[in-house]
Amino acid sequence: MSKQIDSVFDGAGAKPGLEIWCVEKQLRLVPVPKSLHGKFYSGNSYVVLSTVLPRSGPPQHDIHYWLGKDANEVESTLASDKALELDSALGSCTVQYREVQGQETEKFLSYFKPCVIPIEGVFSSDSGQLNGESYKISLLTCKGEHVVSVKEVPFSRSSLNHNDVFILDTASKIFLFSGCNSSTQERAKALEVVQYIKENKHGGTCEVATVEDGKLVGDPEVGEFWSFFGGYAPIPRDSPCVEKQSDSPFSQLFWITAQAKLCPCEGSSLNKEMLETNKCYMLDCGAEIFVWMGRNTSITERKKSISVTEDLLRNQGRSMATHLTFLTEGLETSIFRSYFKNWPQVVEPKLYEEGRGKVAAIFKQQGYDVKELPDEEDCQPYINCRGKLKVWRINGEQPTLIPDPEQTKLFSGDCYIVQYTYPGNGRDEHLFYAWLGRDSVLDDRADAISHMNAIADSSKRDPVLVQVIQDKEPLLFFSIFQTVIIFKGGLSKRYKNLIAEKGILDETYDEQKTALFRVQGISPENMQAIQVDQVSNSLNSSYCYILQTGTSIFTWIGNLSSTVDHALLDRMLELINPTWQPISVREGSEPDIFWNALGGKTEYPRQKELKQHVEDPHLFTLTCADGMQNTLSNFIHSRDDVLCLGSELLQVLIAVKFFLMVGFGSYAAWLNFVAGDFKVKEIYNFAQDDLTTEDVLILDCHEEIHVWIGSHSNVKSKQQAILLGMKFLQTDPLVEGLSSETPIYVITEGREPLFFTRFFEWDSSKANMHGNSFERRLAILKGKKQNLEVHTSKSWKASSKETTPDGLRSKSVSSNGRNSTSPVSSASVTHFNSSTNCQISTPAPTARKLFPGSPFHDSAGSPKAEAESPSQAAVLSQVDGNDASENSVIYPYERLKVNSSDPVTDIDVTKREGYLCDEEFQEKFGMRKKAFYELPKWRQNKLKISLHLF
């Protein structure tokens, strides 16, 4: 195969970014220097390779071959063949696109922001210059609200119309003419093109003028603009005919034979089983044509298939706007898959992860303690997790505030409202969750949504709202709680009434009953104990469990669990009940009493649980029919059961209530009725500038979605935004199997939290500008950008292993066994990139240094402005089982006791023993410190209790 691949592709795709080759007149492929990327000449054809390194998985490659309008057929065919050769050189793992000048795909245009402006002439590598380029007055039309398609039109009044935006480029001035029917977003994007022309063709020195369609000629700049066209004259109302693609779902599948003939595939609907791996197929969808190439097909067969498809376009006189996409089996795009019924969702873990998991499992089954390699997935909360937490339980008409010591204990039969306040960039930020228990009553769920919105609205701080269903919690939810115990059953009145009416056994947790808890998490700052059914098939070799039988406590350690899991198991035991003295059981050595408590031994999962392949996020813009608001309003006022809840009822409550009342099938039908014409469009290679203030956008992170509301959008409430988020989940544009229970975050422009902005190269000065998108862009272009303090944070795309320490709120165990807040974490400190933090090489002695201007809060929520004492920092050296250093602060035993008459202050009360000198520690404990810290946690605590140090 190597003989069929051009040597010019040697090393291609090894680095992320763009690589471009041009077909010269000598019918050879030559590389285009980076300084000339984005400059395409109409007399040439090009091959463009885009390489992306995702957060996980192998590199992703897209190949585009671009055909200039003046390129001859031989050169165009050569570009097509070379694109296929490049695909082979990269292991046949690319998606290929045909790009025709003036009809480029949005994905292709997104590589060359702000625009691609084709130039007359041809490329010559010999001189290193672009021939045929000469300055002249030109008229350009700009179309697109997120990527701009720029096309030169005849310099004539007849080229102007009321629907588009035009740029008139003259020697001394650039004019922007905005048709009266053009959108604000299109005008703003056209200004980016003006900026590009000003910098690249005029050296940044020419003047810029904006002309509005219908503006009086008395304005000097307007008069100057029309003078180039021989004076002012009205533009005809009949706009130029624009070819409109059919919206019909027409699609026809053809098998491409060895004789290069198209044979229709019979069938009422398309399914994946119709595609055979040793054949090539063409899927004709009207506006777009796909060529699918099986893994077992040769390069010759693939070239023939592409040639047949291009001949079809020419012979049928199809529009040049018809896009061609070439796919290899296993690399199907979401658009292609959407034409097939029930395309299977296959989770294929990375080979590295799969191999690592299998090797670790083999060693662990042989009794070896294998350390887990760190996960590649980013597991950081990205916000300050030392804030203030409030939790309400829904219990009838009014929510009940839960006391601090109990607020980390949730019940699956209840619903909760969580308010989290944390210090942000110079201001407090607010985050609200509505947590809906898996077994909760429908009315409690509806009330949770309603009360969450009411509390959020009363705060008047534009908080972030999140709807979460049990078992679908995002990482951030667990991070702000740090420790969560989820019990079976419920405490709300409605739950109790429901199980009484239906005669259901009350499974609400009781210390006298048998209970099984699965322990999970990633660190002591993020760990959970989930009560599961007390049967043996609830076990899993990847986890650790706590079994409470009423008379005995067992800890069960799965063979595939990690040392981190074991540490979390010990810590969780302390939190649930510090007086427990468990019997430790390893998988495979369980006594009969253990299995009897679970109703007998049965089969349970014993394979290593592999995490799903982590995809990069995608950004989408949403558009809805204009009648959506009226339809929704009419629906609201036609429902008596909704009106009884009050005229100020939020729309999201209606959606959720209706969904819960009648089931998902009817809910989906209702969403179709309400939303009407709901369209989703992906924004490729997105950046902060794509967050246009007139739009509502969705950032799809797969395990959660973020609905971003522009301040000039038609959506004026977070409830409407959640409704749109629900509709997005139903639509599932990437055909990725999104769950209807995926958490939905609602974020408003100007109040973006760090866990959202981390996906962008974020410039806060842009986020704080006023006016619509056109006014903002014009202010930047004319040098009137607001003088705001700029904070630019690194995006997830550009971030590396460089991190910033963050002293997260650490929950430890106090003397009464309850959760308490400690300024010193007993685990490794979580790291993340933040624009508000400084790079620190050593642990900061105070929380104030880590978060400037943001006081540290203790468990009661009161600020602690005082710095940590040296004694607190000293204990850090003892946390992992090491002896205290010589410089550690030492206190006598009599002052460290819980019942001391002269107690020491400003120490970590969970590590009282750490302040003893070596001699007194040996005397009291009968062992050295190192030996003590090697004991199980429950054993350590038992000894400390006997010595009044716990």
CSV table of N, CA, C and O in Angstrom, one decimal, residues 308-406:
chain,number,residue,atom,x,y,z
A,308,VAL,N,-17.6,7.6,-9.1
A,308,VAL,CA,-19.0,7.4,-9.5
A,308,VAL,C,-19.9,8.4,-8.9
A,308,VAL,O,-20.8,9.0,-9.6
A,309,THR,N,-19.7,8.8,-7.7
A,309,THR,CA,-20.6,9.8,-7.0
A,309,THR,C,-20.4,11.2,-7.6
A,309,THR,O,-21.4,11.9,-7.9
A,310,GLU,N,-19.2,11.5,-7.9
A,310,GLU,CA,-18.9,12.9,-8.5
A,310,GLU,C,-19.5,12.9,-9.9
A,310,GLU,O,-20.0,13.9,-10.4
A,311,ASP,N,-19.4,11.8,-10.7
A,311,ASP,CA,-20.0,11.8,-12.0
A,311,ASP,C,-21.5,11.9,-11.9
A,311,ASP,O,-22.1,12.5,-12.8
A,312,LEU,N,-22.1,11.3,-10.9
A,312,LEU,CA,-23.6,11.4,-10.7
A,312,LEU,C,-24.0,12.9,-10.5
A,312,LEU,O,-25.0,13.3,-11.1
A,313,LEU,N,-23.2,13.6,-9.7
A,313,LEU,CA,-23.6,15.0,-9.5
A,313,LEU,C,-23.5,15.8,-10.8
A,313,LEU,O,-24.4,16.6,-11.1
A,314,ARG,N,-22.5,15.5,-11.6
A,314,ARG,CA,-22.3,16.3,-12.9
A,314,ARG,C,-23.4,15.9,-13.9
A,314,ARG,O,-24.0,16.7,-14.6
A,315,ASN,N,-23.7,14.6,-14.0
A,315,ASN,CA,-24.6,14.1,-15.0
A,315,ASN,C,-26.1,14.5,-14.7
A,315,ASN,O,-26.9,14.7,-15.6
A,316,GLN,N,-26.4,14.6,-13.4
A,316,GLN,CA,-27.7,15.0,-13.0
A,316,GLN,C,-27.9,16.5,-12.9
A,316,GLN,O,-29.0,17.0,-12.6
A,317,GLY,N,-26.8,17.2,-13.1
A,317,GLY,CA,-26.9,18.7,-12.9
A,317,GLY,C,-27.2,19.1,-11.5
A,317,GLY,O,-27.9,20.1,-11.4
A,318,ARG,N,-26.8,18.4,-10.5
A,318,ARG,CA,-27.1,18.7,-9.1
A,318,ARG,C,-26.4,20.0,-8.7
A,318,ARG,O,-25.4,20.4,-9.3
A,319,SER,N,-27.0,20.7,-7.8
A,319,SER,CA,-26.4,21.9,-7.3
A,319,SER,C,-25.0,21.8,-6.8
A,319,SER,O,-24.7,20.8,-6.2
A,320,MET,N,-24.2,22.8,-7.0
A,320,MET,CA,-22.8,22.8,-6.5
A,320,MET,C,-22.8,22.9,-5.0
A,320,MET,O,-21.8,22.7,-4.3
A,321,ALA,N,-24.0,23.2,-4.4
A,321,ALA,CA,-24.1,23.3,-2.9
A,321,ALA,C,-24.2,21.9,-2.3
A,321,ALA,O,-24.2,21.8,-1.0
A,322,THR,N,-24.4,20.9,-3.1
A,322,THR,CA,-24.5,19.5,-2.6
A,322,THR,C,-23.2,19.1,-2.0
A,322,THR,O,-22.2,19.1,-2.7
A,323,HIS,N,-23.2,18.8,-0.7
A,323,HIS,CA,-22.0,18.4,0.0
A,323,HIS,C,-21.7,16.9,-0.1
A,323,HIS,O,-22.6,16.1,-0.1
A,324,LEU,N,-20.5,16.5,-0.3
A,324,LEU,CA,-20.0,15.1,-0.4
A,324,LEU,C,-19.2,14.8,0.8
A,324,LEU,O,-18.2,15.5,1.1
A,325,THR,N,-19.6,13.7,1.5
A,325,THR,CA,-18.8,13.3,2.7
A,325,THR,C,-18.5,11.8,2.5
A,325,THR,O,-19.3,11.0,2.1
A,326,PHE,N,-17.2,11.5,2.8
A,326,PHE,CA,-16.7,10.1,2.6
A,326,PHE,C,-16.3,9.5,3.9
A,326,PHE,O,-15.5,10.1,4.6
A,327,LEU,N,-17.0,8.4,4.2
A,327,LEU,CA,-16.8,7.8,5.6
A,327,LEU,C,-16.3,6.4,5.5
A,327,LEU,O,-16.6,5.6,4.6
A,328,THR,N,-15.4,6.0,6.4
A,328,THR,CA,-14.9,4.6,6.6
A,328,THR,C,-15.7,4.0,7.7
A,328,THR,O,-16.1,4.6,8.7
A,329,GLU,N,-16.0,2.7,7.5
A,329,GLU,CA,-16.8,2.0,8.5
A,329,GLU,C,-16.2,2.2,9.9
A,329,GLU,O,-15.0,2.1,10.1
A,330,GLY,N,-17.0,2.5,10.8
A,330,GLY,CA,-16.6,2.7,12.2
A,330,GLY,C,-16.4,4.2,12.5
A,330,GLY,O,-16.2,4.5,13.7
A,331,LEU,N,-16.4,5.1,11.5
A,331,LEU,CA,-16.1,6.5,11.7
A,331,LEU,C,-17.3,7.3,11.2
A,331,LEU,O,-17.2,8.4,10.8
A,332,GLU,N,-18.5,6.8,11.3
A,332,GLU,CA,-19.7,7.4,10.8
A,332,GLU,C,-20.0,8.7,11.6
A,332,GLU,O,-19.9,8.7,12.9
A,333,THR,N,-20.4,9.8,10.9
A,333,THR,CA,-20.7,11.0,11.6
A,333,THR,C,-22.1,10.9,12.2
A,333,THR,O,-22.9,10.0,11.8
A,334,SER,N,-22.5,11.8,13.1
A,334,SER,CA,-23.8,11.8,13.7
A,334,SER,C,-24.9,12.0,12.7
A,334,SER,O,-26.0,11.4,12.7
A,335,ILE,N,-24.6,12.9,11.7
A,335,ILE,CA,-25.6,13.2,10.6
A,335,ILE,C,-25.9,11.9,9.8
A,335,ILE,O,-27.0,11.6,9.5
A,336,PHE,N,-24.9,11.2,9.4
A,336,PHE,CA,-25.0,9.9,8.7
A,336,PHE,C,-25.8,8.9,9.5
A,336,PHE,O,-26.8,8.3,9.0
A,337,ARG,N,-25.5,8.8,10.8
A,337,ARG,CA,-26.1,7.8,11.6
A,337,ARG,C,-27.6,8.1,11.8
A,337,ARG,O,-28.4,7.2,12.0
A,338,SER,N,-27.9,9.4,11.8
A,338,SER,CA,-29.3,9.8,12.1
A,338,SER,C,-30.3,9.3,11.0
A,338,SER,O,-31.5,9.3,11.2
A,339,TYR,N,-29.8,9.0,9.8
A,339,TYR,CA,-30.7,8.5,8.7
A,339,TYR,C,-31.0,7.0,8.9
A,339,TYR,O,-31.9,6.5,8.2
A,340,PHE,N,-30.4,6.3,9.9
A,340,PHE,CA,-30.6,4.9,10.1
A,340,PHE,C,-31.4,4.7,11.3
A,340,PHE,O,-31.2,5.4,12.3
A,341,LYS,N,-32.3,3.7,11.3
A,341,LYS,CA,-33.2,3.4,12.4
A,341,LYS,C,-32.4,2.7,13.5
A,341,LYS,O,-31.8,1.6,13.2
A,342,ASN,N,-32.4,3.2,14.7
A,342,ASN,CA,-31.9,2.6,15.9
A,342,ASN,C,-30.4,2.2,15.7
A,342,ASN,O,-30.0,1.0,15.9
A,343,TRP,N,-29.6,3.1,15.2
A,343,TRP,CA,-28.2,2.8,15.1
A,343,TRP,C,-27.6,2.4,16.4
A,343,TRP,O,-27.8,3.2,17.4
A,344,PRO,N,-27.0,1.3,16.5
A,344,PRO,CA,-26.6,0.8,17.9
A,344,PRO,C,-25.6,1.7,18.6
A,344,PRO,O,-24.7,2.2,17.9
A,345,GLN,N,-25.8,1.8,19.9
A,345,GLN,CA,-24.9,2.6,20.7
A,345,GLN,C,-23.8,1.7,21.3
A,345,GLN,O,-24.1,0.8,22.1
A,346,VAL,N,-22.6,1.7,20.7
A,346,VAL,CA,-21.6,0.8,21.1
A,346,VAL,C,-20.5,1.6,21.9
A,346,VAL,O,-19.9,2.6,21.4
A,347,VAL,N,-20.3,1.2,23.2
A,347,VAL,CA,-19.3,1.8,24.0
A,347,VAL,C,-18.0,1.1,23.8
A,347,VAL,O,-17.9,-0.1,24.2
A,348,GLU,N,-17.0,1.7,23.1
A,348,GLU,CA,-15.8,1.0,22.9
A,348,GLU,C,-14.7,1.7,23.7
A,348,GLU,O,-14.2,2.7,23.3
A,349,PRO,N,-14.3,1.1,24.8
A,349,PRO,CA,-13.2,1.7,25.6
A,349,PRO,C,-11.9,1.8,24.9
A,349,PRO,O,-11.6,0.9,24.0
A,350,LYS,N,-11.1,2.7,25.2
A,350,LYS,CA,-9.8,2.8,24.6
A,350,LYS,C,-9.0,1.5,24.9
A,350,LYS,O,-9.1,1.0,26.0
A,351,LEU,N,-8.2,1.1,23.9
A,351,LEU,CA,-7.4,-0.1,24.1
A,351,LEU,C,-6.5,0.1,25.3
A,351,LEU,O,-6.2,-0.9,26.1
A,352,TYR,N,-5.9,1.3,25.6
A,352,TYR,CA,-5.0,1.5,26.7
A,352,TYR,C,-5.8,1.2,28.0
A,352,TYR,O,-5.3,0.6,28.9
A,353,GLU,N,-7.0,1.8,28.1
A,353,GLU,CA,-7.7,1.7,29.3
A,353,GLU,C,-8.2,0.2,29.5
A,353,GLU,O,-8.1,-0.3,30.6
A,354,GLU,N,-8.6,-0.4,28.4
A,354,GLU,CA,-9.0,-1.8,28.5
A,354,GLU,C,-7.8,-2.7,29.0
A,354,GLU,O,-8.0,-3.6,29.9
A,355,GLY,N,-6.7,-2.5,28.3
A,355,GLY,CA,-5.5,-3.3,28.7
A,355,GLY,C,-5.0,-3.1,30.1
A,355,GLY,O,-4.7,-4.0,30.9
A,356,ARG,N,-5.1,-1.8,30.5
A,356,ARG,CA,-4.7,-1.5,31.9
A,356,ARG,C,-5.6,-2.1,32.9
A,356,ARG,O,-5.1,-2.7,33.9
A,357,GLY,N,-6.9,-2.1,32.6
A,357,GLY,CA,-7.8,-2.7,33.5
A,357,GLY,C,-7.7,-4.2,33.6
A,357,GLY,O,-7.7,-4.8,34.7
A,358,LYS,N,-7.4,-4.9,32.5
A,358,LYS,CA,-7.3,-6.3,32.5
A,358,LYS,C,-6.0,-6.7,33.3
A,358,LYS,O,-6.0,-7.7,34.0
A,359,VAL,N,-4.9,-6.0,33.0
A,359,VAL,CA,-3.7,-6.4,33.7
A,359,VAL,C,-3.8,-6.2,35.2
A,359,VAL,O,-3.4,-7.0,36.0
A,360,ALA,N,-4.4,-5.0,35.6
A,360,ALA,CA,-4.6,-4.8,37.0
A,360,ALA,C,-5.5,-5.9,37.7
A,360,ALA,O,-5.2,-6.3,38.8
A,361,ALA,N,-6.5,-6.3,36.9
A,361,ALA,CA,-7.4,-7.3,37.5
A,361,ALA,C,-6.7,-8.6,37.7
A,361,ALA,O,-6.9,-9.3,38.7
A,362,ILE,N,-5.8,-9.0,36.7
A,362,ILE,CA,-5.1,-10.3,36.8
A,362,ILE,C,-4.2,-10.3,38.1
A,362,ILE,O,-4.2,-11.2,38.8
A,363,PHE,N,-3.5,-9.2,38.2
A,363,PHE,CA,-2.6,-9.1,39.4
A,363,PHE,C,-3.3,-9.1,40.7
A,363,PHE,O,-2.9,-9.8,41.7
A,364,LYS,N,-4.5,-8.4,40.7
A,364,LYS,CA,-5.2,-8.3,42.0
A,364,LYS,C,-5.8,-9.7,42.3
A,364,LYS,O,-5.9,-10.0,43.5
A,365,GLN,N,-6.3,-10.4,41.3
A,365,GLN,CA,-6.8,-11.7,41.6
A,365,GLN,C,-5.8,-12.7,42.1
A,365,GLN,O,-6.1,-13.7,42.8
A,366,GLN,N,-4.5,-12.4,41.8
A,366,GLN,CA,-3.4,-13.2,42.4
A,366,GLN,C,-2.9,-12.7,43.7
A,366,GLN,O,-1.9,-13.3,44.3
A,367,GLY,N,-3.6,-11.7,44.3
A,367,GLY,CA,-3.2,-11.3,45.6
A,367,GLY,C,-2.2,-10.1,45.7
A,367,GLY,O,-1.8,-9.7,46.8
A,368,TYR,N,-1.9,-9.6,44.5
A,368,TYR,CA,-0.9,-8.5,44.5
A,368,TYR,C,-1.7,-7.2,44.7
A,368,TYR,O,-2.8,-7.0,44.1
A,369,ASP,N,-1.1,-6.2,45.4
A,369,ASP,CA,-1.7,-4.9,45.6
A,369,ASP,C,-1.2,-4.0,44.5
A,369,ASP,O,0.0,-3.5,44.5
A,370,VAL,N,-2.0,-3.8,43.5
A,370,VAL,CA,-1.6,-3.0,42.3
A,370,VAL,C,-2.1,-1.6,42.4
A,370,VAL,O,-3.3,-1.4,42.6
A,371,LYS,N,-1.2,-0.6,42.4
A,371,LYS,CA,-1.6,0.8,42.4
A,371,LYS,C,-2.3,1.2,41.1
A,371,LYS,O,-1.8,0.8,40.0
A,372,GLU,N,-3.4,1.9,41.2
A,372,GLU,CA,-4.1,2.4,40.1
A,372,GLU,C,-3.3,3.5,39.4
A,372,GLU,O,-2.8,4.4,40.1
A,373,LEU,N,-3.2,3.5,38.1
A,373,LEU,CA,-2.7,4.7,37.4
A,373,LEU,C,-3.7,5.8,37.5
A,373,LEU,O,-4.9,5.6,37.5
A,374,PRO,N,-3.2,7.0,37.5
A,374,PRO,CA,-4.2,8.2,37.6
A,374,PRO,C,-5.0,8.2,36.3
A,374,PRO,O,-4.6,7.9,35.2
A,375,ASP,N,-6.3,8.6,36.5
A,375,ASP,CA,-7.2,8.7,35.4
A,375,ASP,C,-6.8,9.9,34.5
A,375,ASP,O,-6.4,10.9,35.0
A,376,GLU,N,-7.0,9.7,33.2
A,376,GLU,CA,-6.8,10.8,32.3
A,376,GLU,C,-7.9,11.8,32.4
A,376,GLU,O,-7.8,13.0,32.1
A,377,GLU,N,-9.1,11.3,32.7
A,377,GLU,CA,-10.3,12.2,32.7
A,377,GLU,C,-10.1,13.3,33.8
A,377,GLU,O,-9.6,13.1,34.9
A,378,ASP,N,-10.5,14.5,33.4
A,378,ASP,CA,-10.4,15.7,34.3
A,378,ASP,C,-11.5,15.5,35.3
A,378,ASP,O,-12.7,15.6,35.0
A,379,CYS,N,-11.1,15.4,36.6
A,379,CYS,CA,-12.1,15.2,37.7
A,379,CYS,C,-12.1,16.3,38.7
A,379,CYS,O,-12.4,16.1,39.8
A,380,GLN,N,-11.8,17.5,38.2
A,380,GLN,CA,-11.7,18.6,39.2
A,380,GLN,C,-13.0,19.4,39.1
A,380,GLN,O,-13.7,19.5,38.1
A,381,PRO,N,-13.4,20.0,40.3
A,381,PRO,CA,-14.7,20.7,40.4
A,381,PRO,C,-14.6,22.1,39.8
A,381,PRO,O,-15.6,22.7,39.4
A,382,TYR,N,-13.4,22.7,39.7
A,382,TYR,CA,-13.2,24.0,39.1
A,382,TYR,C,-13.8,25.2,39.8
A,382,TYR,O,-13.9,26.2,39.2
A,383,ILE,N,-14.3,25.0,41.0
A,383,ILE,CA,-14.8,26.1,41.8
A,383,ILE,C,-14.3,25.9,43.2
A,383,ILE,O,-13.8,24.8,43.6
A,384,ASN,N,-14.4,26.9,44.0
A,384,ASN,CA,-14.0,26.9,45.4
A,384,ASN,C,-15.0,26.0,46.1
A,384,ASN,O,-16.2,26.4,46.2
A,385,CYS,N,-14.6,24.9,46.7
A,385,CYS,CA,-15.5,24.0,47.4
A,385,CYS,C,-15.4,24.2,48.9
A,385,CYS,O,-15.7,23.3,49.6
A,386,ARG,N,-15.1,25.4,49.3
A,386,ARG,CA,-15.2,25.7,50.7
A,386,ARG,C,-16.3,26.7,51.1
A,386,ARG,O,-16.3,27.3,52.1
A,387,GLY,N,-17.3,26.7,50.2
A,387,GLY,CA,-18.4,27.7,50.4
A,387,GLY,C,-19.4,27.2,51.5
A,387,GLY,O,-19.2,26.3,52.2
A,388,LYS,N,-20.5,27.9,51.5
A,388,LYS,CA,-21.6,27.7,52.4
A,388,LYS,C,-22.7,26.9,51.8
A,388,LYS,O,-23.2,27.2,50.7
A,389,LEU,N,-23.1,25.8,52.5
A,389,LEU,CA,-24.1,24.9,51.9
A,389,LEU,C,-25.4,25.0,52.7
A,389,LEU,O,-25.4,25.0,54.0
A,390,LYS,N,-26.5,25.1,52.0
A,390,LYS,CA,-27.9,25.0,52.7
A,390,LYS,C,-28.7,23.9,51.9
A,390,LYS,O,-28.6,23.9,50.7
A,391,VAL,N,-29.4,23.1,52.7
A,391,VAL,CA,-30.2,22.1,52.1
A,391,VAL,C,-31.6,22.1,52.7
A,391,VAL,O,-31.7,22.2,53.9
A,392,TRP,N,-32.6,22.0,51.8
A,392,TRP,CA,-34.0,21.9,52.2
A,392,TRP,C,-34.6,20.6,51.7
A,392,TRP,O,-34.3,20.2,50.6
A,393,ARG,N,-35.4,20.0,52.6
A,393,ARG,CA,-36.1,18.8,52.2
A,393,ARG,C,-37.6,19.2,51.8
A,393,ARG,O,-38.2,20.0,52.5
A,394,ILE,N,-38.1,18.7,50.7
A,394,ILE,CA,-39.5,19.0,50.4
A,394,ILE,C,-40.4,18.1,51.2
A,394,ILE,O,-40.3,16.9,51.2
A,395,ASN,N,-41.2,18.8,52.0
A,395,ASN,CA,-42.1,18.1,52.9
A,395,ASN,C,-43.4,18.8,53.0
A,395,ASN,O,-43.7,19.5,54.0
A,396,GLY,N,-44.2,18.6,52.0
A,396,GLY,CA,-45.5,19.2,51.9
A,396,GLY,C,-45.4,20.6,51.2
A,396,GLY,O,-44.7,20.7,50.2
A,397,GLU,N,-46.2,21.6,51.7
A,397,GLU,CA,-46.3,22.8,51.0
A,397,GLU,C,-45.0,23.6,51.1
A,397,GLU,O,-44.6,24.3,50.1
A,398,GLN,N,-44.2,23.5,52.2
A,398,GLN,CA,-43.1,24.4,52.4
A,398,GLN,C,-41.8,23.5,52.5
A,398,GLN,O,-41.9,22.4,53.2
A,399,PRO,N,-40.7,23.9,52.0
A,399,PRO,CA,-39.5,23.1,52.2
A,399,PRO,C,-39.0,23.3,53.6
A,399,PRO,O,-39.2,24.3,54.3
A,400,THR,N,-38.3,22.2,54.2
A,400,THR,CA,-37.8,22.3,55.5
A,400,THR,C,-36.3,22.3,55.5
A,400,THR,O,-35.6,21.5,54.9
A,401,LEU,N,-35.7,23.4,56.1
A,401,LEU,CA,-34.3,23.5,56.2
A,401,LEU,C,-33.7,22.4,57.1
A,401,LEU,O,-34.1,22.2,58.2
A,402,ILE,N,-32.7,21.7,56.6
A,402,ILE,CA,-32.0,20.6,57.3
A,402,ILE,C,-30.8,21.2,58.1
A,402,ILE,O,-30.0,21.9,57.6
A,403,PRO,N,-30.7,20.8,59.3
A,403,PRO,CA,-29.5,21.3,60.1
A,403,PRO,C,-28.2,20.8,59.5
A,403,PRO,O,-28.2,19.8,58.8
A,404,ASP,N,-27.2,21.6,59.7
A,404,ASP,CA,-25.9,21.3,59.1
A,404,ASP,C,-25.4,19.9,59.3
A,404,ASP,O,-24.9,19.3,58.3
A,405,PRO,N,-25.4,19.3,60.5
A,405,PRO,CA,-24.9,18.0,60.7
A,405,PRO,C,-25.6,16.9,59.9
A,405,PRO,O,-25.0,15.9,59.6
A,406,GLU,N,-26.8,17.2,59.4
A,406,GLU,CA,-27.6,16.2,58.7
A,406,GLU,C,-27.8,16.4,57.2
A,406,GLU,O,-28.4,15.7,56.5
